[in-house]
PDB file of C-alpha atoms in Angstrom:
ATOM      1  CA  MET A   1     106.377 139.250 260.795  1.00  0.00           C
ATOM      2  CA  LYS A   2     102.791 139.597 259.556  1.00  0.00           C
ATOM      3  CA  PHE A   3     101.579 138.063 262.817  1.00  0.00           C
ATOM      4  CA  LEU A   4     103.460 140.749 264.800  1.00  0.00           C
ATOM      5  CA  GLN A   5     102.082 143.485 262.555  1.00  0.00           C
ATOM      6  CA  ARG A   6      98.548 142.318 263.328  1.00  0.00           C
ATOM      7  CA  LEU A   7      99.232 141.785 267.030  1.00  0.00           C
ATOM      8  CA  LEU A   8     100.952 145.122 267.715  1.00  0.00           C
ATOM      9  CA  PRO A   9      97.847 147.355 267.382  1.00  0.00           C
ATOM     10  CA  LEU A  10      96.022 145.110 269.859  1.00  0.00           C
ATOM     11  CA  ALA A  11      98.940 145.217 272.290  1.00  0.00           C
ATOM     12  CA  VAL A  12      99.174 149.006 272.064  1.00  0.00           C
ATOM     13  CA  ALA A  13      95.422 149.332 272.651  1.00  0.00           C
ATOM     14  CA  PHE A  14      95.728 147.420 275.933  1.00  0.00           C
ATOM     15  CA  LEU A  15      98.797 149.282 277.268  1.00  0.00           C
ATOM     16  CA  PRO A  16      96.813 151.635 279.550  1.00  0.00           C
ATOM     17  CA  MET A  17      94.932 148.695 281.086  1.00  0.00           C
ATOM     18  CA  THR A  18      98.128 146.863 282.080  1.00  0.00           C
ATOM     19  CA  CYS A  19      98.927 149.404 284.790  1.00  0.00           C
ATOM     20  CA  ALA A  20      96.116 147.950 286.859  1.00  0.00           C
ATOM     21  CA  LEU A  21      97.676 144.464 286.883  1.00  0.00           C
ATOM     22  CA  SER A  22      99.105 143.251 290.188  1.00  0.00           C
ATOM     23  CA  ASP A  23     102.001 141.497 288.438  1.00  0.00           C
ATOM     24  CA  PRO A  24     103.011 143.950 285.720  1.00  0.00           C
ATOM     25  CA  GLU A  25     105.183 142.828 282.852  1.00  0.00           C
ATOM     26  CA  MET A  26     107.685 144.860 280.937  1.00  0.00           C
ATOM     27  CA  ILE A  27     107.960 145.252 277.179  1.00  0.00           C
ATOM     28  CA  GLN A  28     111.451 146.486 276.380  1.00  0.00           C
ATOM     29  CA  SER A  29     110.842 147.412 272.774  1.00  0.00           C
ATOM     30  CA  VAL A  30     109.308 146.216 269.560  1.00  0.00           C
ATOM     31  CA  GLU A  31     110.596 147.412 266.225  1.00  0.00           C
ATOM     32  CA  LEU A  32     108.976 146.685 262.890  1.00  0.00           C
ATOM     33  CA  ASN A  33     111.178 147.562 259.964  1.00  0.00           C
ATOM     34  CA  SER A  34     110.097 147.656 256.375  1.00  0.00           C
ATOM     35  CA  ASP A  35     111.988 148.594 253.285  1.00  0.00           C
ATOM     36  CA  PRO A  36     112.153 152.369 252.895  1.00  0.00           C
ATOM     37  CA  LYS A  37     109.222 153.454 250.783  1.00  0.00           C
ATOM     38  CA  PRO A  38     109.314 156.457 248.504  1.00  0.00           C
ATOM     39  CA  PRO A  39     106.745 159.049 249.392  1.00  0.00           C
ATOM     40  CA  SER A  40     103.424 158.473 247.720  1.00  0.00           C
ATOM     41  CA  LEU A  41     102.044 161.375 245.753  1.00  0.00           C
ATOM     42  CA  ILE A  42      98.747 163.184 246.163  1.00  0.00           C
ATOM     43  CA  TYR A  43      97.452 164.287 242.764  1.00  0.00           C
ATOM     44  CA  ASN A  44      94.793 166.947 243.323  1.00  0.00           C
ATOM     45  CA  ASP A  45      92.210 167.045 240.553  1.00  0.00           C
ATOM     46  CA  PRO A  46      92.964 170.026 238.306  1.00  0.00           C
ATOM     47  CA  VAL A  47      90.326 172.761 238.508  1.00  0.00           C
ATOM     48  CA  GLY A  48      89.327 175.285 235.854  1.00  0.00           C
ATOM     49  CA  GLY A  49      88.190 175.020 232.237  1.00  0.00           C
ATOM     50  CA  SER A  50      88.616 172.375 229.554  1.00  0.00           C
ATOM     51  CA  GLY A  51      90.836 174.153 227.009  1.00  0.00           C
ATOM     52  CA  GLY A  52      94.540 173.723 226.404  1.00  0.00           C
ATOM     53  CA  LYS A  53      96.771 170.653 226.336  1.00  0.00           C
ATOM     54  CA  ASP A  54      97.539 168.323 229.236  1.00  0.00           C
ATOM     55  CA  PHE A  55     100.743 168.864 231.190  1.00  0.00           C
ATOM     56  CA  SER A  56     102.349 167.336 234.253  1.00  0.00           C
ATOM     57  CA  VAL A  57     105.592 168.477 235.867  1.00  0.00           C
ATOM     58  CA  ILE A  58     107.025 166.629 238.881  1.00  0.00           C
ATOM     59  CA  ALA A  59     110.316 166.965 240.744  1.00  0.00           C
ATOM     60  CA  ALA A  60     112.953 164.277 240.241  1.00  0.00           C
ATOM     61  CA  PRO A  61     113.528 162.206 243.411  1.00  0.00           C
ATOM     62  CA  SER A  62     116.699 164.167 244.236  1.00  0.00           C
ATOM     63  CA  GLU A  63     115.180 167.610 243.570  1.00  0.00           C
ATOM     64  CA  THR A  64     112.873 169.991 245.392  1.00  0.00           C
ATOM     65  CA  ILE A  65     111.010 173.059 244.217  1.00  0.00           C
ATOM     66  CA  ASP A  66     113.053 176.195 244.779  1.00  0.00           C
ATOM     67  CA  THR A  67     110.854 178.859 243.126  1.00  0.00           C
ATOM     68  CA  LEU A  68     107.374 179.042 241.602  1.00  0.00           C
ATOM     69  CA  HIS A  69     106.898 181.562 238.770  1.00  0.00           C
ATOM     70  CA  PHE A  70     103.416 182.764 237.788  1.00  0.00           C
ATOM     71  CA  TRP A  71     102.340 185.130 235.021  1.00  0.00           C
ATOM     72  CA  VAL A  72      98.931 186.793 235.271  1.00  0.00           C
ATOM     73  CA  GLY A  73      96.820 188.700 232.768  1.00  0.00           C
ATOM     74  CA  ASP A  74      93.476 189.058 231.056  1.00  0.00           C
ATOM     75  CA  GLY A  75      92.231 185.681 229.861  1.00  0.00           C
ATOM     76  CA  ALA A  76      90.251 185.036 226.712  1.00  0.00           C
ATOM     77  CA  GLY A  77      87.035 186.858 227.590  1.00  0.00           C
ATOM     78  CA  GLN A  78      87.843 186.914 231.314  1.00  0.00           C
ATOM     79  CA  PRO A  79      89.491 189.414 233.614  1.00  0.00           C
ATOM     80  CA  LYS A  80      92.744 188.458 235.328  1.00  0.00           C
ATOM     81  CA  VAL A  81      93.597 184.751 235.315  1.00  0.00           C
ATOM     82  CA  LEU A  82      96.755 182.670 235.628  1.00  0.00           C
ATOM     83  CA  ARG A  83      98.458 182.906 232.239  1.00  0.00           C
ATOM     84  CA  GLY A  84     101.714 181.022 232.825  1.00  0.00           C
ATOM     85  CA  LEU A  85     103.568 178.755 235.251  1.00  0.00           C
ATOM     86  CA  GLN A  86     107.212 177.727 235.519  1.00  0.00           C
ATOM     87  CA  ILE A  87     109.178 175.916 238.236  1.00  0.00           C
ATOM     88  CA  THR A  88     112.823 176.400 239.193  1.00  0.00           C
ATOM     89  CA  TRP A  89     114.228 173.257 240.841  1.00  0.00           C
ATOM     90  CA  SER A  90     116.811 173.125 243.626  1.00  0.00           C
ATOM     91  CA  ASP A  91     119.580 172.499 241.030  1.00  0.00           C
ATOM     92  CA  ASN A  92     118.622 175.811 239.287  1.00  0.00           C
ATOM     93  CA  GLN A  93     117.151 173.997 236.265  1.00  0.00           C
ATOM     94  CA  LYS A  94     113.860 175.443 235.022  1.00  0.00           C
ATOM     95  CA  SER A  95     110.806 173.644 233.718  1.00  0.00           C
ATOM     96  CA  THR A  96     109.047 174.579 230.524  1.00  0.00           C
ATOM     97  CA  VAL A  97     106.741 177.601 230.773  1.00  0.00           C
ATOM     98  CA  TYR A  98     103.212 176.210 230.747  1.00  0.00           C
ATOM     99  CA  GLY A  99     100.864 178.801 229.258  1.00  0.00           C
ATOM    100  CA  THR A 100     102.403 182.160 228.316  1.00  0.00           C
ATOM    101  CA  THR A 101     104.452 184.902 229.928  1.00  0.00           C
ATOM    102  CA  THR A 102     103.119 188.431 230.473  1.00  0.00           C
ATOM    103  CA  ASP A 103     104.350 191.660 232.036  1.00  0.00           C
ATOM    104  CA  ASP A 104     102.456 190.862 235.258  1.00  0.00           C
ATOM    105  CA  TYR A 105     104.802 188.398 236.997  1.00  0.00           C
ATOM    106  CA  GLN A 106     104.947 187.039 240.557  1.00  0.00           C
ATOM    107  CA  SER A 107     107.260 184.472 242.101  1.00  0.00           C
ATOM    108  CA  PHE A 108     107.581 182.571 245.348  1.00  0.00           C
ATOM    109  CA  LYS A 109     110.959 181.260 246.563  1.00  0.00           C
ATOM    110  CA  PHE A 110     110.744 178.588 249.271  1.00  0.00           C
ATOM    111  CA  ALA A 111     112.964 178.987 252.334  1.00  0.00           C
ATOM    112  CA  PRO A 112     114.769 175.860 253.585  1.00  0.00           C
ATOM    113  CA  GLY A 113     112.275 173.649 255.428  1.00  0.00           C
ATOM    114  CA  GLU A 114     109.271 175.808 254.477  1.00  0.00           C
ATOM    115  CA  ILE A 115     106.164 173.763 253.725  1.00  0.00           C
ATOM    116  CA  ILE A 116     102.638 174.571 252.588  1.00  0.00           C
ATOM    117  CA  LYS A 117      99.911 174.394 255.238  1.00  0.00           C
ATOM    118  CA  GLU A 118      96.947 175.162 252.969  1.00  0.00           C
ATOM    119  CA  MET A 119      96.306 175.908 249.299  1.00  0.00           C
ATOM    120  CA  GLN A 120      93.338 177.097 247.254  1.00  0.00           C
ATOM    121  CA  ILE A 121      92.936 177.369 243.498  1.00  0.00           C
ATOM    122  CA  ALA A 122      90.039 179.463 242.180  1.00  0.00           C
ATOM    123  CA  LYS A 123      88.303 178.109 239.104  1.00  0.00           C
ATOM    124  CA  GLY A 124      86.134 179.583 236.405  1.00  0.00           C
ATOM    125  CA  ILE A 125      86.534 178.848 232.708  1.00  0.00           C
ATOM    126  CA  ARG A 126      90.268 179.076 233.494  1.00  0.00           C
ATOM    127  CA  ALA A 127      92.404 178.649 236.606  1.00  0.00           C
ATOM    128  CA  ASP A 128      91.745 182.134 237.983  1.00  0.00           C
ATOM    129  CA  SER A 129      94.175 182.228 240.905  1.00  0.00           C
ATOM    130  CA  ILE A 130      96.324 180.290 243.321  1.00  0.00           C
ATOM    131  CA  SER A 131      96.811 181.133 246.983  1.00  0.00           C
ATOM    132  CA  PHE A 132      98.642 179.321 249.730  1.00  0.00           C
ATOM    133  CA  THR A 133      99.895 179.715 253.264  1.00  0.00           C
ATOM    134  CA  THR A 134     103.191 178.220 254.373  1.00  0.00           C
ATOM    135  CA  THR A 135     104.715 177.744 257.792  1.00  0.00           C
ATOM    136  CA  SER A 136     105.848 181.392 257.690  1.00  0.00           C
ATOM    137  CA  ARG A 137     103.933 183.470 255.088  1.00  0.00           C
ATOM    138  CA  SER A 138     101.202 183.698 252.443  1.00  0.00           C
ATOM    139  CA  PHE A 139     101.188 184.020 248.651  1.00  0.00           C
ATOM    140  CA  PHE A 140      98.562 184.976 246.039  1.00  0.00           C
ATOM    141  CA  ALA A 141      98.732 185.176 242.242  1.00  0.00           C
ATOM    142  CA  GLY A 142      95.924 185.664 239.722  1.00  0.00           C
ATOM    143  CA  GLY A 143      92.579 187.394 239.561  1.00  0.00           C
ATOM    144  CA  HIS A 144      89.763 187.640 242.066  1.00  0.00           C
ATOM    145  CA  GLY A 145      87.095 185.714 240.143  1.00  0.00           C
ATOM    146  CA  GLY A 146      86.075 182.087 240.234  1.00  0.00           C
ATOM    147  CA  LYS A 147      85.201 179.673 243.005  1.00  0.00           C
ATOM    148  CA  GLU A 148      87.963 178.686 245.438  1.00  0.00           C
ATOM    149  CA  VAL A 149      88.672 174.979 245.791  1.00  0.00           C
ATOM    150  CA  THR A 150      90.771 173.783 248.744  1.00  0.00           C
ATOM    151  CA  MET A 151      93.544 171.349 247.848  1.00  0.00           C
ATOM    152  CA  ASN A 152      94.850 168.350 249.812  1.00  0.00           C
ATOM    153  CA  VAL A 153      98.401 169.375 250.788  1.00  0.00           C
ATOM    154  CA  GLY A 154      99.420 166.031 252.312  1.00  0.00           C
ATOM    155  CA  SER A 155     102.786 166.512 254.009  1.00  0.00           C
ATOM    156  CA  GLY A 156     102.973 170.119 252.779  1.00  0.00           C
ATOM    157  CA  ILE A 157     105.817 169.288 250.398  1.00  0.00           C
ATOM    158  CA  LEU A 158     104.844 170.500 246.923  1.00  0.00           C
ATOM    159  CA  VAL A 159     106.490 168.375 244.209  1.00  0.00           C
ATOM    160  CA  GLY A 160     104.763 169.596 241.041  1.00  0.00           C
ATOM    161  CA  PHE A 161     101.613 170.469 239.134  1.00  0.00           C
ATOM    162  CA  GLN A 162      99.319 168.952 236.549  1.00  0.00           C
ATOM    163  CA  GLY A 163      96.673 170.550 234.398  1.00  0.00           C
ATOM    164  CA  ARG A 164      95.948 171.946 230.953  1.00  0.00           C
ATOM    165  CA  ALA A 165      97.459 175.017 229.314  1.00  0.00           C
ATOM    166  CA  ALA A 166      97.660 176.862 225.999  1.00  0.00           C
ATOM    167  CA  ARG A 167      97.625 180.680 226.064  1.00  0.00           C
ATOM    168  CA  ASP A 168      96.388 180.524 229.676  1.00  0.00           C
ATOM    169  CA  ILE A 169      96.537 178.034 232.526  1.00  0.00           C
ATOM    170  CA  ASP A 170      93.199 176.417 231.755  1.00  0.00           C
ATOM    171  CA  ARG A 171      93.230 173.861 234.600  1.00  0.00           C
ATOM    172  CA  LEU A 172      95.624 173.486 237.512  1.00  0.00           C
ATOM    173  CA  GLY A 173      96.117 170.922 240.274  1.00  0.00           C
ATOM    174  CA  PRO A 174      99.063 170.652 242.673  1.00  0.00           C
ATOM    175  CA  ILE A 175     100.944 167.429 243.394  1.00  0.00           C
ATOM    176  CA  PHE A 176     102.112 166.938 246.980  1.00  0.00           C
ATOM    177  CA  ALA A 177     104.221 164.291 248.699  1.00  0.00           C
ATOM    178  CA  GLN A 178     102.585 162.172 251.353  1.00  0.00           C
ATOM    179  CA  VAL A 179     105.467 160.879 253.467  1.00  0.00           C
ATOM    180  CA  GLN A 180     104.858 157.459 254.997  1.00  0.00           C
ATOM    181  CA  PRO A 181     106.626 156.187 258.113  1.00  0.00           C
ATOM    182  CA  THR A 182     108.948 153.232 257.522  1.00  0.00           C
ATOM    183  CA  THR A 183     109.638 152.118 261.098  1.00  0.00           C
ATOM    184  CA  LEU A 184     107.397 151.699 264.093  1.00  0.00           C
ATOM    185  CA  LYS A 185     109.030 151.557 267.522  1.00  0.00           C
ATOM    186  CA  VAL A 186     107.266 150.854 270.768  1.00  0.00           C
ATOM    187  CA  GLY A 187     109.136 151.101 274.038  1.00  0.00           C
ATOM    188  CA  GLN A 188     106.683 151.300 276.905  1.00  0.00           C
ATOM    189  CA  CYS A 189     107.039 150.233 280.480  1.00  0.00           C
ATOM    190  CA  MET A 190     104.095 148.102 281.462  1.00  0.00           C
ATOM    191  CA  ASP A 191     104.738 148.811 285.152  1.00  0.00           C
ATOM    192  CA  CYS A 192     103.475 152.346 285.791  1.00  0.00           C
ATOM    193  CA  SER A 193     105.263 152.564 289.127  1.00  0.00           C
ATOM    194  CA  GLN A 194     108.711 152.299 287.521  1.00  0.00           C
ATOM    195  CA  GLU A 195     110.572 155.445 286.521  1.00  0.00           C
TER     196      GLU A 195
END
């Protein structure tokens, strides 16, 4: 099997050249199966300050994120920052509130199949804001200070967050799934004149 795995990329690289052969050959199909792999996770480095206590919240394998809850307010010596974060999972269970709640609250409920195309978190001495664009809309929560840092969204499937929090969200980094293919199929006619 390992021999085929090494040989296949070479064979695929030469597919276009085989059309020039006078005696073309036909490859019906090649299928390499591997055990299904769980998606690997992309842990973005948390950005912001150094206060608070470490936290990490990740979806169980059978769950997805249904709703993100953010609380915003004046930070310790800073104008508007992210003060609190909570996640509602697809089974309606809620995570702990990381940070604190305030009167200034914003939420984002994911539609079925909606994924994140890009995400930025602005950092100062706290996590100032979070903004992201999905396949159908945009979202922003927090203040307008700090320096924006672009996150690696992988497959676009958000599975959790990590960071540090106390009275504010001091540091924040998203965790995304990076889905890996489990099967490779090649079915290419080597004779370009055949339909």
